[in-house]
Amino acid sequence: QVQLLESGPGLVKPSQTLSLTCTVSGDSINSDHYYWSWIRQPPGKGLEWIGYIYYSGTTYYNPSLKSRVTISLDTSKNQFSLSLSSVTAADTAVYYCARGPPNGGTNFDYWGQGTLVTVSS
Amino acid sequence: QSVLTQPPSVSGAPGQRVTISCTGRSSNFGAGYDVHWYQQLPGTAPKLLIYRNTNRPSGVPDRFSGSKSGTSATLAITGLQAEDEADYYCQSYDNSLSGCWVFGGGTKLTVL
């Protein structure tokens, strides 16, 4: 069974950098079968795809966030990470990591439980 | 405003059939990209419900079905149960601008 678990600070100050890590079990991120994504959901609102990383290190980001986002991976720990710089209150959200899209597909089949990150001084 | 448009809410009585629409554009559904559906129960992460327009992952009851035609897609739920009360999201890929994975705004299903 594939499981993903997000970890990181729950509170970040405005203008600082948000950093989260996703630990994957039940699958290897060092595989060409899937990309690995970050998705967020502001309180009471809908879902927004942030970006993905491939086992090769190839990344692709949402154009609306591209200038502030970096996704990296650590295959030795089967983890991938998100950095979002210059955060504001608008970045307050539950952040999910997810498996997907699959190579040749467009869906996300396994999700972490999510972690709430609040941006506040 | 979401690239994929869903009604904010729908409702139905137990046992009834309800449908949730998702309207796209020429840059997503119209370009041939698949629609996927997710169920988000209160306080939990989204769960894949329907993938590639019509397919159910293992464990999803056959009360849930999906369809897609042109620039529109529909999720249908038959034999509505109290446990189906949740938020439902459609999702696809959009090739406008630089390309992006996109979600609908979500639909709150209330079981009366």
Short mmCIF file of N, CA, C and O in Angstrom, two decimals, chain A residues 3 9 13 16-17 24 29 33 35 37 42-43 45 52 54-55 72 79 82-83 90 95 101 107 111 119:
data_model
loop_
_atom_site.label_atom_id
_atom_site.label_comp_id
_atom_site.label_asym_id
_atom_site.label_seq_id
_atom_site.Cartn_x
_atom_site.Cartn_y
_atom_site.Cartn_z
N GLN A 3 1.88 4.90 0.74
CA GLN A 3 1.55 5.91 1.74
C GLN A 3 2.48 7.10 1.60
O GLN A 3 3.67 6.93 1.30
N PRO A 9 7.17 22.65 9.41
CA PRO A 9 6.59 23.64 10.33
C PRO A 9 5.16 23.98 9.99
O PRO A 9 4.80 24.09 8.81
N LYS A 13 6.48 32.73 9.06
CA LYS A 13 6.29 34.19 9.07
C LYS A 13 6.23 34.74 7.65
O LYS A 13 6.86 34.20 6.74
N GLN A 16 9.04 34.86 4.65
CA GLN A 16 9.99 33.76 4.82
C GLN A 16 9.68 32.63 3.83
O GLN A 16 8.79 32.74 2.99
N THR A 17 10.47 31.55 3.95
CA THR A 17 10.32 30.41 3.04
C THR A 17 9.64 29.24 3.74
O THR A 17 10.06 28.83 4.83
N VAL A 24 7.70 8.91 1.35
CA VAL A 24 6.91 7.93 0.62
C VAL A 24 7.27 6.52 1.08
O VAL A 24 8.45 6.18 1.23
N ILE A 29 10.33 6.46 -5.29
CA ILE A 29 10.26 7.66 -6.12
C ILE A 29 11.36 7.62 -7.20
O ILE A 29 11.36 8.42 -8.12
N HIS A 33 7.84 5.41 -13.40
CA HIS A 33 6.41 5.17 -13.55
C HIS A 33 5.56 6.40 -13.22
O HIS A 33 4.48 6.57 -13.78
N TYR A 35 5.31 10.70 -11.68
CA TYR A 35 5.81 11.97 -11.19
C TYR A 35 5.26 12.12 -9.77
O TYR A 35 4.32 11.42 -9.38
N SER A 37 3.92 14.99 -6.88
CA SER A 37 3.38 16.36 -6.88
C SER A 37 3.12 16.92 -5.50
O SER A 37 2.96 16.18 -4.53
N PRO A 42 -6.34 26.10 0.29
CA PRO A 42 -6.60 27.12 1.32
C PRO A 42 -7.85 26.75 2.12
O PRO A 42 -8.75 26.09 1.59
N PRO A 43 -7.93 27.17 3.37
CA PRO A 43 -9.09 26.82 4.20
C PRO A 43 -10.41 27.18 3.53
O PRO A 43 -10.61 28.32 3.12
N LYS A 45 -11.50 26.40 0.68
CA LYS A 45 -11.44 26.64 -0.76
C LYS A 45 -11.06 25.37 -1.53
O LYS A 45 -10.96 24.29 -0.94
N TYR A 52 5.46 19.38 -9.82
CA TYR A 52 5.88 17.99 -9.66
C TYR A 52 7.37 17.83 -9.90
O TYR A 52 8.04 18.72 -10.43
N TYR A 54 10.20 14.53 -11.13
CA TYR A 54 10.37 13.20 -11.69
C TYR A 54 11.63 12.60 -11.09
O TYR A 54 12.49 13.33 -10.59
N TYR A 55 11.78 11.28 -11.18
CA TYR A 55 12.93 10.61 -10.56
C TYR A 55 14.26 11.15 -11.11
O TYR A 55 15.28 11.12 -10.43
N SER A 72 12.41 19.41 -4.81
CA SER A 72 13.63 18.60 -4.90
C SER A 72 13.35 17.20 -4.39
O SER A 72 12.31 16.95 -3.77
N GLN A 79 12.21 10.52 -0.35
CA GLN A 79 11.50 11.74 0.01
C GLN A 79 11.59 12.76 -1.11
O GLN A 79 12.54 12.78 -1.89
N LEU A 82 9.29 20.46 -0.81
CA LEU A 82 8.74 21.68 -1.39
C LEU A 82 9.33 22.88 -0.67
O LEU A 82 9.40 22.89 0.57
N SER A 83 9.76 23.87 -1.43
CA SER A 83 10.13 25.17 -0.88
C SER A 83 9.33 26.23 -1.59
O SER A 83 9.28 26.25 -2.83
N ALA A 90 -1.81 34.68 1.87
CA ALA A 90 -2.51 33.95 0.80
C ALA A 90 -1.95 32.54 0.59
O ALA A 90 -2.59 31.72 -0.07
N TYR A 95 -1.29 21.66 2.77
CA TYR A 95 -0.41 21.23 1.70
C TYR A 95 -0.41 19.70 1.66
O TYR A 95 -0.15 19.04 2.67
N PRO A 101 1.35 13.06 -11.73
CA PRO A 101 0.64 12.15 -12.61
C PRO A 101 1.49 10.93 -12.98
O PRO A 101 2.70 10.97 -12.84
N ASN A 107 -3.67 11.96 -13.68
CA ASN A 107 -4.36 11.96 -12.39
C ASN A 107 -3.39 11.78 -11.23
O ASN A 107 -2.20 11.57 -11.41
N TRP A 111 -2.62 10.19 -2.01
CA TRP A 111 -2.40 11.49 -1.39
C TRP A 111 -1.95 11.29 0.05
O TRP A 111 -2.36 10.35 0.72
N VAL A 119 0.55 31.12 7.56
CA VAL A 119 1.50 32.22 7.41
C VAL A 119 1.02 33.39 8.26
O VAL A 119 -0.04 33.97 7.99
#
